[in-house]
mmCIF file of C-alpha atoms in Angstrom:
data_model
loop_
_atom_site.group_PDB
_atom_site.id
_atom_site.type_symbol
_atom_site.label_atom_id
_atom_site.label_comp_id
_atom_site.label_asym_id
_atom_site.label_seq_id
_atom_site.Cartn_x
_atom_site.Cartn_y
_atom_site.Cartn_z
ATOM 1 C CA UNK A 1 96.209 4.304 -58.681
ATOM 2 C CA UNK A 2 99.818 3.184 -58.743
ATOM 3 C CA UNK A 3 102.481 5.234 -57.010
ATOM 4 C CA UNK A 4 105.937 3.715 -57.333
ATOM 5 C CA UNK A 5 108.183 3.784 -54.310
ATOM 6 C CA UNK A 6 111.793 2.667 -54.173
ATOM 7 C CA UNK A 7 113.617 0.761 -56.852
ATOM 8 C CA UNK A 8 111.670 -1.779 -58.872
ATOM 9 C CA UNK A 9 112.998 -4.248 -61.419
ATOM 10 C CA UNK A 10 112.517 -3.882 -65.159
ATOM 11 C CA UNK A 11 111.355 -1.240 -67.558
ATOM 12 C CA UNK A 12 108.821 1.071 -65.888
ATOM 13 C CA UNK A 13 106.748 1.336 -69.073
ATOM 14 C CA UNK A 14 106.516 -2.438 -69.427
ATOM 15 C CA UNK A 15 105.734 -2.777 -65.751
ATOM 16 C CA UNK A 16 102.955 -0.201 -65.908
ATOM 17 C CA UNK A 17 101.541 -1.747 -69.099
ATOM 18 C CA UNK A 18 101.295 -5.118 -67.319
ATOM 19 C CA UNK A 19 99.616 -3.551 -64.249
ATOM 20 C CA UNK A 20 97.147 -1.693 -66.456
ATOM 21 C CA UNK A 21 96.270 -4.858 -68.358
ATOM 22 C CA UNK A 22 95.963 -6.717 -65.045
ATOM 23 C CA UNK A 23 93.539 -4.147 -63.600
ATOM 24 C CA UNK A 24 91.367 -4.401 -66.695
ATOM 25 C CA UNK A 25 91.402 -8.201 -66.696
ATOM 26 C CA UNK A 26 90.740 -8.563 -62.943
ATOM 27 C CA UNK A 27 87.838 -6.108 -63.071
ATOM 28 C CA UNK A 28 86.309 -7.665 -66.178
ATOM 29 C CA UNK A 29 86.807 -11.384 -65.604
ATOM 30 C CA UNK A 30 87.474 -11.554 -61.890
ATOM 31 C CA UNK A 31 90.667 -12.830 -60.301
ATOM 32 C CA UNK A 32 90.101 -16.483 -61.191
ATOM 33 C CA UNK A 33 88.967 -15.764 -64.741
ATOM 34 C CA UNK A 34 91.895 -13.505 -65.606
ATOM 35 C CA UNK A 35 94.841 -15.574 -66.812
ATOM 36 C CA UNK A 36 98.455 -14.446 -66.734
ATOM 37 C CA UNK A 37 98.573 -15.363 -70.412
ATOM 38 C CA UNK A 38 95.674 -13.040 -71.274
ATOM 39 C CA UNK A 39 97.152 -10.233 -69.155
ATOM 40 C CA UNK A 40 100.504 -10.665 -70.934
ATOM 41 C CA UNK A 41 98.773 -10.550 -74.319
ATOM 42 C CA UNK A 42 96.914 -7.408 -73.247
ATOM 43 C CA UNK A 43 100.198 -5.778 -72.282
ATOM 44 C CA UNK A 44 101.964 -7.027 -75.421
ATOM 45 C CA UNK A 45 104.613 -8.979 -73.519
ATOM 46 C CA UNK A 46 105.570 -12.605 -72.954
ATOM 47 C CA UNK A 47 103.830 -14.352 -70.015
ATOM 48 C CA UNK A 48 107.246 -15.283 -68.621
ATOM 49 C CA UNK A 49 107.959 -11.582 -68.186
ATOM 50 C CA UNK A 50 104.835 -11.159 -66.023
ATOM 51 C CA UNK A 51 106.032 -13.951 -63.766
ATOM 52 C CA UNK A 52 109.523 -12.497 -63.778
ATOM 53 C CA UNK A 53 108.304 -9.054 -62.675
ATOM 54 C CA UNK A 54 105.571 -10.000 -60.228
ATOM 55 C CA UNK A 55 105.894 -13.660 -59.239
ATOM 56 C CA UNK A 56 102.477 -15.120 -58.468
ATOM 57 C CA UNK A 57 99.066 -13.924 -59.662
ATOM 58 C CA UNK A 58 98.301 -12.979 -56.043
ATOM 59 C CA UNK A 59 101.327 -10.683 -55.977
ATOM 60 C CA UNK A 60 100.415 -9.233 -59.357
ATOM 61 C CA UNK A 61 96.956 -8.383 -58.004
ATOM 62 C CA UNK A 62 98.381 -6.728 -54.878
ATOM 63 C CA UNK A 63 100.718 -4.670 -57.086
ATOM 64 C CA UNK A 64 97.878 -3.754 -59.469
ATOM 65 C CA UNK A 65 95.804 -2.518 -56.508
ATOM 66 C CA UNK A 66 98.830 -0.734 -55.038
ATOM 67 C CA UNK A 67 97.716 -2.301 -51.767
ATOM 68 C CA UNK A 68 99.400 -0.775 -48.705
ATOM 69 C CA UNK A 69 99.500 -4.217 -47.116
ATOM 70 C CA UNK A 70 99.628 -7.903 -47.905
ATOM 71 C CA UNK A 71 96.580 -9.322 -46.107
ATOM 72 C CA UNK A 72 98.692 -12.366 -45.244
ATOM 73 C CA UNK A 73 100.762 -10.161 -42.939
ATOM 74 C CA UNK A 74 97.706 -9.018 -40.968
ATOM 75 C CA UNK A 75 96.439 -12.614 -40.837
ATOM 76 C CA UNK A 76 99.836 -13.630 -39.493
ATOM 77 C CA UNK A 77 99.509 -11.024 -36.728
ATOM 78 C CA UNK A 78 96.025 -12.269 -35.919
ATOM 79 C CA UNK A 79 97.416 -15.769 -35.365
ATOM 80 C CA UNK A 80 100.494 -14.691 -33.393
ATOM 81 C CA UNK A 81 99.021 -14.979 -29.895
ATOM 82 C CA UNK A 82 96.017 -15.784 -27.738
ATOM 83 C CA UNK A 83 92.754 -16.318 -29.623
ATOM 84 C CA UNK A 84 91.028 -14.160 -26.990
ATOM 85 C CA UNK A 85 93.118 -11.151 -28.094
ATOM 86 C CA UNK A 86 92.834 -11.650 -31.844
ATOM 87 C CA UNK A 87 90.640 -8.590 -32.393
ATOM 88 C CA UNK A 88 93.071 -6.258 -30.665
ATOM 89 C CA UNK A 89 96.037 -7.635 -32.610
ATOM 90 C CA UNK A 90 94.207 -7.182 -35.911
ATOM 91 C CA UNK A 91 93.285 -3.578 -35.100
ATOM 92 C CA UNK A 92 96.840 -2.844 -33.923
ATOM 93 C CA UNK A 93 98.424 -4.324 -37.067
ATOM 94 C CA UNK A 94 95.965 -2.455 -39.300
ATOM 95 C CA UNK A 95 96.606 0.883 -37.543
ATOM 96 C CA UNK A 96 100.362 0.338 -37.600
ATOM 97 C CA UNK A 97 100.314 0.075 -41.403
ATOM 98 C CA UNK A 98 97.907 2.975 -41.977
ATOM 99 C CA UNK A 99 99.586 5.286 -39.458
ATOM 100 C CA UNK A 100 102.915 4.700 -41.228
ATOM 101 C CA UNK A 101 104.263 5.738 -44.631
ATOM 102 C CA UNK A 102 101.990 3.257 -46.445
ATOM 103 C CA UNK A 103 98.894 5.060 -45.170
ATOM 104 C CA UNK A 104 98.808 7.310 -48.220
ATOM 105 C CA UNK A 105 98.528 4.252 -50.468
ATOM 106 C CA UNK A 106 95.695 3.056 -48.243
ATOM 107 C CA UNK A 107 93.775 6.298 -48.666
ATOM 108 C CA UNK A 108 94.336 6.121 -52.431
ATOM 109 C CA UNK A 109 93.031 2.546 -52.422
ATOM 110 C CA UNK A 110 89.878 3.565 -50.517
ATOM 111 C CA UNK A 111 89.328 6.525 -52.848
ATOM 112 C CA UNK A 112 89.688 4.199 -55.791
ATOM 113 C CA UNK A 113 87.358 1.596 -54.243
ATOM 114 C CA UNK A 114 84.465 4.038 -54.023
ATOM 115 C CA UNK A 115 85.307 5.883 -57.233
ATOM 116 C CA UNK A 116 82.909 4.073 -59.549
ATOM 117 C CA UNK A 117 81.311 0.677 -60.189
ATOM 118 C CA UNK A 118 84.343 -0.592 -62.087
ATOM 119 C CA UNK A 119 86.833 0.190 -59.323
ATOM 120 C CA UNK A 120 84.383 -1.024 -56.665
ATOM 121 C CA UNK A 121 84.254 -4.348 -58.505
ATOM 122 C CA UNK A 122 88.051 -4.544 -58.531
ATOM 123 C CA UNK A 123 88.141 -3.844 -54.797
ATOM 124 C CA UNK A 124 85.460 -6.472 -54.191
ATOM 125 C CA UNK A 125 87.554 -9.066 -56.065
ATOM 126 C CA UNK A 126 90.488 -8.014 -53.900
ATOM 127 C CA UNK A 127 88.520 -8.547 -50.697
ATOM 128 C CA UNK A 128 87.152 -11.886 -51.874
ATOM 129 C CA UNK A 129 90.343 -13.446 -53.209
ATOM 130 C CA UNK A 130 93.121 -11.785 -51.235
ATOM 131 C CA UNK A 131 91.455 -11.408 -47.849
ATOM 132 C CA UNK A 132 88.472 -13.733 -47.369
ATOM 133 C CA UNK A 133 89.686 -16.753 -49.304
ATOM 134 C CA UNK A 134 93.010 -16.707 -47.496
ATOM 135 C CA UNK A 135 91.880 -15.674 -44.043
ATOM 136 C CA UNK A 136 88.834 -17.862 -43.374
ATOM 137 C CA UNK A 137 90.696 -21.214 -43.378
ATOM 138 C CA UNK A 138 93.887 -19.829 -41.828
ATOM 139 C CA UNK A 139 92.028 -18.266 -38.906
ATOM 140 C CA UNK A 140 90.199 -21.550 -38.325
ATOM 141 C CA UNK A 141 86.799 -19.961 -38.934
ATOM 142 C CA UNK A 142 83.764 -22.036 -39.821
ATOM 143 C CA UNK A 143 83.539 -21.875 -43.659
ATOM 144 C CA UNK A 144 79.803 -21.167 -43.537
ATOM 145 C CA UNK A 145 80.061 -18.242 -41.118
ATOM 146 C CA UNK A 146 83.650 -17.197 -41.641
ATOM 147 C CA UNK A 147 82.887 -14.931 -44.567
ATOM 148 C CA UNK A 148 80.217 -13.100 -42.578
ATOM 149 C CA UNK A 149 82.540 -12.737 -39.594
ATOM 150 C CA UNK A 150 85.365 -11.433 -41.770
ATOM 151 C CA UNK A 151 83.187 -8.929 -43.634
ATOM 152 C CA UNK A 152 81.731 -7.610 -40.376
ATOM 153 C CA UNK A 153 85.244 -7.132 -38.984
ATOM 154 C CA UNK A 154 86.345 -5.634 -42.291
ATOM 155 C CA UNK A 155 83.432 -3.189 -42.274
ATOM 156 C CA UNK A 156 84.614 -1.873 -38.890
ATOM 157 C CA UNK A 157 88.232 -1.572 -40.068
ATOM 158 C CA UNK A 158 87.268 0.155 -43.321
ATOM 159 C CA UNK A 159 84.943 2.498 -41.415
ATOM 160 C CA UNK A 160 87.724 3.347 -38.973
ATOM 161 C CA UNK A 161 90.076 4.060 -41.876
ATOM 162 C CA UNK A 162 87.437 6.302 -43.463
ATOM 163 C CA UNK A 163 86.883 8.260 -40.247
ATOM 164 C CA UNK A 164 90.557 8.533 -39.240
ATOM 165 C CA UNK A 165 92.399 8.951 -42.537
ATOM 166 C CA UNK A 166 89.911 10.147 -45.168
ATOM 167 C CA UNK A 167 87.212 12.213 -43.442
ATOM 168 C CA UNK A 168 89.529 12.920 -40.469
ATOM 169 C CA UNK A 169 86.899 13.401 -37.796
ATOM 170 C CA UNK A 170 88.158 14.111 -34.286
ATOM 171 C CA UNK A 171 88.810 12.569 -31.874
ATOM 172 C CA UNK A 172 89.345 9.475 -34.070
ATOM 173 C CA UNK A 173 91.745 11.252 -36.417
ATOM 174 C CA UNK A 174 94.301 12.081 -33.725
ATOM 175 C CA UNK A 175 93.570 9.408 -31.129
ATOM 176 C CA UNK A 176 96.544 7.412 -29.831
ATOM 177 C CA UNK A 177 96.487 4.100 -31.651
ATOM 178 C CA UNK A 178 96.370 2.076 -28.416
ATOM 179 C CA UNK A 179 93.206 3.915 -27.367
ATOM 180 C CA UNK A 180 91.617 2.779 -30.634
ATOM 181 C CA UNK A 181 92.872 -0.755 -30.110
ATOM 182 C CA UNK A 182 91.162 -0.733 -26.693
ATOM 183 C CA UNK A 183 87.940 0.763 -28.051
ATOM 184 C CA UNK A 184 87.598 -1.165 -31.330
ATOM 185 C CA UNK A 185 89.511 -4.393 -30.616
ATOM 186 C CA UNK A 186 86.653 -6.004 -28.628
ATOM 187 C CA UNK A 187 84.151 -5.278 -31.420
ATOM 188 C CA UNK A 188 86.439 -6.949 -33.971
ATOM 189 C CA UNK A 189 87.041 -9.811 -31.531
ATOM 190 C CA UNK A 190 83.309 -10.375 -31.228
ATOM 191 C CA UNK A 191 82.848 -10.331 -34.997
ATOM 192 C CA UNK A 192 85.703 -12.779 -35.594
ATOM 193 C CA UNK A 193 85.496 -15.208 -32.699
ATOM 194 C CA UNK A 194 82.748 -14.711 -30.114
ATOM 195 C CA UNK A 195 79.163 -15.889 -30.313
ATOM 196 C CA UNK A 196 77.178 -13.726 -32.720
ATOM 197 C CA UNK A 197 73.402 -13.528 -32.497
ATOM 198 C CA UNK A 198 71.648 -13.849 -35.808
ATOM 199 C CA UNK A 199 74.538 -15.416 -37.684
ATOM 200 C CA UNK A 200 73.220 -16.345 -41.084
ATOM 201 C CA UNK A 201 74.461 -18.505 -43.928
ATOM 202 C CA UNK A 202 76.464 -17.027 -46.790
ATOM 203 C CA UNK A 203 73.687 -17.782 -49.250
ATOM 204 C CA UNK A 204 71.140 -15.630 -47.368
ATOM 205 C CA UNK A 205 69.202 -13.353 -49.651
ATOM 206 C CA UNK A 206 66.814 -10.570 -48.793
ATOM 207 C CA UNK A 207 64.260 -9.163 -51.218
ATOM 208 C CA UNK A 208 64.807 -5.537 -50.221
ATOM 209 C CA UNK A 209 61.621 -3.649 -49.575
ATOM 210 C CA UNK D 1 76.345 15.866 -56.015
ATOM 211 C CA UNK D 2 72.768 17.054 -56.169
ATOM 212 C CA UNK D 3 70.087 14.932 -57.763
ATOM 213 C CA UNK D 4 66.681 16.560 -57.649
ATOM 214 C CA UNK D 5 63.716 14.388 -56.854
ATOM 215 C CA UNK D 6 60.085 15.439 -56.841
ATOM 216 C CA UNK D 7 58.807 18.966 -57.104
ATOM 217 C CA UNK D 8 60.792 21.744 -55.453
ATOM 218 C CA UNK D 9 59.838 25.341 -55.018
ATOM 219 C CA UNK D 10 61.338 28.164 -57.025
ATOM 220 C CA UNK D 11 63.477 28.503 -60.098
ATOM 221 C CA UNK D 12 65.768 25.481 -60.453
ATOM 222 C CA UNK D 13 68.667 27.622 -61.688
ATOM 223 C CA UNK D 14 68.409 29.939 -58.683
ATOM 224 C CA UNK D 15 68.064 27.004 -56.360
ATOM 225 C CA UNK D 16 71.146 25.287 -57.798
ATOM 226 C CA UNK D 17 73.142 28.544 -57.712
ATOM 227 C CA UNK D 18 72.379 28.877 -53.996
ATOM 228 C CA UNK D 19 73.343 25.256 -53.308
ATOM 229 C CA UNK D 20 76.572 25.660 -55.261
ATOM 230 C CA UNK D 21 77.457 28.828 -53.356
ATOM 231 C CA UNK D 22 76.567 27.085 -50.091
ATOM 232 C CA UNK D 23 78.862 24.125 -50.811
ATOM 233 C CA UNK D 24 81.724 26.474 -51.556
ATOM 234 C CA UNK D 25 81.124 28.568 -48.442
ATOM 235 C CA UNK D 26 80.666 25.591 -46.094
ATOM 236 C CA UNK D 27 83.834 23.913 -47.390
ATOM 237 C CA UNK D 28 85.902 27.085 -47.233
ATOM 238 C CA UNK D 29 84.705 28.713 -44.024
ATOM 239 C CA UNK D 30 83.035 25.871 -42.207
ATOM 240 C CA UNK D 31 79.381 25.736 -41.261
ATOM 241 C CA UNK D 32 79.622 28.377 -38.540
ATOM 242 C CA UNK D 33 81.756 30.756 -40.574
ATOM 243 C CA UNK D 34 79.562 30.663 -43.657
ATOM 244 C CA UNK D 35 76.776 33.215 -43.374
ATOM 245 C CA UNK D 36 73.493 33.073 -45.258
ATOM 246 C CA UNK D 37 74.251 36.634 -46.355
ATOM 247 C CA UNK D 38 77.598 35.634 -47.904
ATOM 248 C CA UNK D 39 76.041 32.589 -49.562
ATOM 249 C CA UNK D 40 73.277 34.776 -51.008
ATOM 250 C CA UNK D 41 75.851 37.236 -52.319
ATOM 251 C CA UNK D 42 77.822 34.370 -53.880
ATOM 252 C CA UNK D 43 74.672 33.172 -55.630
ATOM 253 C CA UNK D 44 73.660 36.699 -56.647
ATOM 254 C CA UNK D 45 70.349 36.601 -54.800
ATOM 255 C CA UNK D 46 68.712 38.268 -51.825
ATOM 256 C CA UNK D 47 69.294 36.551 -48.433
ATOM 257 C CA UNK D 48 65.535 36.427 -47.915
ATOM 258 C CA UNK D 49 65.292 34.151 -50.937
ATOM 259 C CA UNK D 50 67.730 31.678 -49.357
ATOM 260 C CA UNK D 51 65.541 31.514 -46.256
ATOM 261 C CA UNK D 52 62.453 31.254 -48.426
ATOM 262 C CA UNK D 53 63.838 28.290 -50.392
ATOM 263 C CA UNK D 54 65.620 26.366 -47.645
ATOM 264 C CA UNK D 55 64.498 27.620 -44.228
ATOM 265 C CA UNK D 56 67.308 27.255 -41.704
ATOM 266 C CA UNK D 57 71.045 27.061 -42.345
ATOM 267 C CA UNK D 58 70.938 23.452 -41.109
ATOM 268 C CA UNK D 59 68.400 22.589 -43.784
ATOM 269 C CA UNK D 60 70.418 24.437 -46.419
ATOM 270 C CA UNK D 61 73.453 22.347 -45.497
ATOM 271 C CA UNK D 62 71.492 19.081 -45.683
ATOM 272 C CA UNK D 63 70.204 20.130 -49.113
ATOM 273 C CA UNK D 64 73.675 21.153 -50.286
ATOM 274 C CA UNK D 65 75.040 17.734 -49.267
ATOM 275 C CA UNK D 66 72.006 15.993 -50.818
ATOM 276 C CA UNK D 67 71.957 13.984 -47.595
ATOM 277 C CA UNK D 68 69.737 10.890 -47.763
ATOM 278 C CA UNK D 69 68.691 11.507 -44.179
ATOM 279 C CA UNK D 70 68.230 14.196 -41.590
ATOM 280 C CA UNK D 71 70.422 13.040 -38.692
ATOM 281 C CA UNK D 72 67.707 14.301 -36.333
ATOM 282 C CA UNK D 73 65.448 11.490 -37.558
ATOM 283 C CA UNK D 74 67.998 8.799 -36.664
ATOM 284 C CA UNK D 75 68.619 10.490 -33.307
ATOM 285 C CA UNK D 76 64.880 10.443 -32.740
ATOM 286 C CA UNK D 77 64.812 6.703 -33.394
ATOM 287 C CA UNK D 78 67.712 6.203 -30.991
ATOM 288 C CA UNK D 79 65.715 7.891 -28.238
ATOM 289 C CA UNK D 80 62.424 6.132 -28.976
ATOM 290 C CA UNK D 81 62.805 3.229 -26.564
ATOM 291 C CA UNK D 82 64.965 1.433 -24.008
ATOM 292 C CA UNK D 83 68.492 2.760 -23.629
ATOM 293 C CA UNK D 84 69.735 -0.836 -23.600
ATOM 294 C CA UNK D 85 68.510 -1.278 -27.198
ATOM 295 C CA UNK D 86 69.712 2.044 -28.592
ATOM 296 C CA UNK D 87 72.411 0.466 -30.770
ATOM 297 C CA UNK D 88 69.970 -1.871 -32.484
ATOM 298 C CA UNK D 89 67.495 0.943 -33.140
ATOM 299 C CA UNK D 90 70.209 3.127 -34.668
ATOM 300 C CA UNK D 91 71.402 0.331 -36.973
ATOM 301 C CA UNK D 92 67.816 -0.496 -37.949
ATOM 302 C CA UNK D 93 66.950 3.131 -38.741
ATOM 303 C CA UNK D 94 70.168 3.563 -40.715
ATOM 304 C CA UNK D 95 69.575 0.378 -42.758
ATOM 305 C CA UNK D 96 65.948 1.295 -43.361
ATOM 306 C CA UNK D 97 66.988 4.538 -45.031
ATOM 307 C CA UNK D 98 69.874 3.068 -47.043
ATOM 308 C CA UNK D 99 67.913 -0.038 -48.137
ATOM 309 C CA UNK D 100 65.173 2.256 -49.454
ATOM 310 C CA UNK D 101 64.969 4.659 -52.375
ATOM 311 C CA UNK D 102 67.247 7.182 -50.644
ATOM 312 C CA UNK D 103 70.112 4.682 -50.626
ATOM 313 C CA UNK D 104 71.375 5.924 -53.988
ATOM 314 C CA UNK D 105 71.805 9.411 -52.533
ATOM 315 C CA UNK D 106 73.707 7.836 -49.655
ATOM 316 C CA UNK D 107 76.136 6.110 -52.002
ATOM 317 C CA UNK D 108 76.605 9.376 -53.892
ATOM 318 C CA UNK D 109 77.303 11.143 -50.593
ATOM 319 C CA UNK D 110 79.931 8.549 -49.614
ATOM 320 C CA UNK D 111 81.527 8.749 -53.067
ATOM 321 C CA UNK D 112 81.633 12.500 -52.711
ATOM 322 C CA UNK D 113 83.042 12.316 -49.165
ATOM 323 C CA UNK D 114 86.098 10.360 -50.265
ATOM 324 C CA UNK D 115 86.456 12.095 -53.623
ATOM 325 C CA UNK D 116 89.094 14.640 -52.648
ATOM 326 C CA UNK D 117 90.257 16.817 -49.741
ATOM 327 C CA UNK D 118 87.710 19.529 -50.486
ATOM 328 C CA UNK D 119 84.711 17.196 -50.433
ATOM 329 C CA UNK D 120 86.140 15.322 -47.426
ATOM 330 C CA UNK D 121 86.240 18.622 -45.557
ATOM 331 C CA UNK D 122 82.631 19.338 -46.465
ATOM 332 C CA UNK D 123 81.626 15.907 -45.209
ATOM 333 C CA UNK D 124 83.615 16.435 -42.002
ATOM 334 C CA UNK D 125 81.748 19.717 -41.385
ATOM 335 C CA UNK D 126 78.522 17.819 -41.971
ATOM 336 C CA UNK D 127 79.434 15.162 -39.390
ATOM 337 C CA UNK D 128 80.554 17.768 -36.863
ATOM 338 C CA UNK D 129 77.675 20.206 -37.113
ATOM 339 C CA UNK D 130 74.731 18.092 -38.257
ATOM 340 C CA UNK D 131 75.441 14.850 -36.434
ATOM 341 C CA UNK D 132 77.794 15.279 -33.464
ATOM 342 C CA UNK D 133 76.721 18.706 -32.258
ATOM 343 C CA UNK D 134 73.075 17.703 -32.318
ATOM 344 C CA UNK D 135 73.353 14.129 -31.122
ATOM 345 C CA UNK D 136 75.734 14.339 -28.157
ATOM 346 C CA UNK D 137 73.470 16.455 -25.930
ATOM 347 C CA UNK D 138 70.230 14.907 -27.172
ATOM 348 C CA UNK D 139 71.430 11.372 -26.465
ATOM 349 C CA UNK D 140 72.511 12.429 -22.980
ATOM 350 C CA UNK D 141 76.154 11.542 -23.651
ATOM 351 C CA UNK D 142 78.978 12.964 -21.573
ATOM 352 C CA UNK D 143 80.255 15.986 -23.566
ATOM 353 C CA UNK D 144 83.874 14.948 -23.063
ATOM 354 C CA UNK D 145 83.433 11.399 -24.327
ATOM 355 C CA UNK D 146 80.305 11.785 -26.406
ATOM 356 C CA UNK D 147 82.156 12.820 -29.525
ATOM 357 C CA UNK D 148 84.436 9.780 -29.308
ATOM 358 C CA UNK D 149 81.469 7.473 -28.749
ATOM 359 C CA UNK D 150 79.575 8.969 -31.682
ATOM 360 C CA UNK D 151 82.529 8.801 -34.089
ATOM 361 C CA UNK D 152 83.211 5.171 -33.133
ATOM 362 C CA UNK D 153 79.564 4.292 -33.791
ATOM 363 C CA UNK D 154 79.651 6.344 -36.979
ATOM 364 C CA UNK D 155 82.767 4.548 -38.182
ATOM 365 C CA UNK D 156 80.933 1.214 -37.880
ATOM 366 C CA UNK D 157 77.860 2.556 -39.707
ATOM 367 C CA UNK D 158 79.923 4.114 -42.505
ATOM 368 C CA UNK D 159 81.960 0.912 -42.817
ATOM 369 C CA UNK D 160 78.768 -1.136 -43.050
ATOM 370 C CA UNK D 161 77.447 1.209 -45.742
ATOM 371 C CA UNK D 162 80.720 0.880 -47.661
ATOM 372 C CA UNK D 163 80.654 -2.927 -47.490
ATOM 373 C CA UNK D 164 76.925 -3.354 -48.212
ATOM 374 C CA UNK D 165 76.140 -0.595 -50.711
ATOM 375 C CA UNK D 166 79.405 0.533 -52.330
ATOM 376 C CA UNK D 167 81.793 -2.446 -52.417
ATOM 377 C CA UNK D 168 78.889 -4.916 -52.148
ATOM 378 C CA UNK D 169 80.723 -7.773 -50.484
ATOM 379 C CA UNK D 170 78.677 -10.859 -49.642
ATOM 380 C CA UNK D 171 77.157 -11.889 -47.341
ATOM 381 C CA UNK D 172 76.798 -8.302 -46.055
ATOM 382 C CA UNK D 173 75.436 -6.986 -49.343
ATOM 383 C CA UNK D 174 72.374 -9.266 -49.381
ATOM 384 C CA UNK D 175 71.967 -10.047 -45.695
ATOM 385 C CA UNK D 176 68.480 -9.559 -44.210
ATOM 386 C CA UNK D 177 68.559 -6.242 -42.399
ATOM 387 C CA UNK D 178 67.469 -7.795 -39.089
ATOM 388 C CA UNK D 179 70.474 -10.144 -39.194
ATOM 389 C CA UNK D 180 72.702 -7.082 -39.480
ATOM 390 C CA UNK D 181 70.837 -5.379 -36.643
ATOM 391 C CA UNK D 182 71.532 -8.440 -34.478
ATOM 392 C CA UNK D 183 75.192 -8.636 -35.511
ATOM 393 C CA UNK D 184 76.125 -4.933 -35.487
ATOM 394 C CA UNK D 185 73.640 -3.462 -33.007
ATOM 395 C CA UNK D 186 75.555 -4.623 -29.909
ATOM 396 C CA UNK D 187 78.811 -3.101 -31.214
ATOM 397 C CA UNK D 188 77.094 0.252 -31.753
ATOM 398 C CA UNK D 189 75.418 -0.088 -28.339
ATOM 399 C CA UNK D 190 78.815 -0.576 -26.702
ATOM 400 C CA UNK D 191 80.274 2.438 -28.505
ATOM 401 C CA UNK D 192 77.352 4.690 -27.583
ATOM 402 C CA UNK D 193 76.406 3.632 -24.073
ATOM 403 C CA UNK D 194 78.384 0.822 -22.432
ATOM 404 C CA UNK D 195 81.670 1.094 -20.583
ATOM 405 C CA UNK D 196 84.524 1.592 -23.035
ATOM 406 C CA UNK D 197 88.081 0.724 -22.076
ATOM 407 C CA UNK D 198 90.602 3.336 -23.008
ATOM 408 C CA UNK D 199 88.148 6.198 -23.391
ATOM 409 C CA UNK D 200 90.183 9.300 -23.958
ATOM 410 C CA UNK D 201 89.464 13.035 -23.978
ATOM 411 C CA UNK D 202 88.595 14.867 -27.186
ATOM 412 C CA UNK D 203 91.827 16.841 -27.018
ATOM 413 C CA UNK D 204 94.044 13.738 -27.125
ATOM 414 C CA UNK D 205 96.881 14.049 -29.602
ATOM 415 C CA UNK D 206 99.305 11.402 -30.747
ATOM 416 C CA UNK D 207 102.668 12.166 -32.364
ATOM 417 C CA UNK D 208 102.395 9.448 -35.005
ATOM 418 C CA UNK D 209 105.516 7.385 -35.416
#
């Protein structure tokens, strides 16, 4: 899952051992349940070394996922302008990252996310703690409906990434990015900000038939 | 990729050999380039037996992909009512299939689609020949823009399937299906039917930066 680019600090073996232990701990115990101390023990190193290499637990998780982006950057883009254009800015920022050199890491992350139940669980923790938990309050979304709005928008972005970068269906695969911003931005805008019919509380449950 | 359910005609080994040869041929030569004769030769059987087991080449492809649905059924649902409600009907039909017993085959198909370049190519052929080629004329879409409209709608449906059934992020994972129809239907409606800003021809190419 991890592809190293550029120069990184420290011993690569130690670094990789920490990331491996982190992936196991995050998948098993969730982000909140996995302590830096336990991850350090799993990697056979001192907890101070984990902090030294990766900084915060958030940054350790992003490194363990080999995420092509820090969700905070996309959230920052979303906030950097008119609220009525938020959807377009989010789509543009997302495409800019995936169309660039970090796109390969994005495809690897998607492949990993659907690989099996274990990796799907890791990706779900990533979405919950690194995207939703940070974005809902920062974007000023209603806590009750914010998670629904974000996951709807995320489903469109993930689906676009699947079609454009993984399955590579035309014309999406080769479309100019601004054409996609124009086509998809309003859908994301509606999910994030506009009135949504049938908005339902986070605790909604459906006994599937 | 193939999980057999219920009773099927013929010798299971022969059947599986044909499906295996079909997957190889469709991935290598595309749907149009792969002949029933070549597939039969690859499986070491008579072409008449392929027709006997699977009927048309379309049906052979659906069987080889272990598709949870025949796209013609969803297209039929799309056409079975007001054009102004097409998006909602498509989302409802899609959710009905995935929420039911065939959902597991759908997850397996998605896992397979993102597995590697070979399986992604097979899935792309599936989208092109079994979904787009059939749906664009049947839905009365402009040939030039129909493929863009369909792939945009498909990206939202695939993204919803990823979020609800593979990554299982709440509240999408447990949301009542009619709430999702209300939330996502209008986006799919806009992609399929309404005016789209920035609609571009199928041949559009973008020198990525």
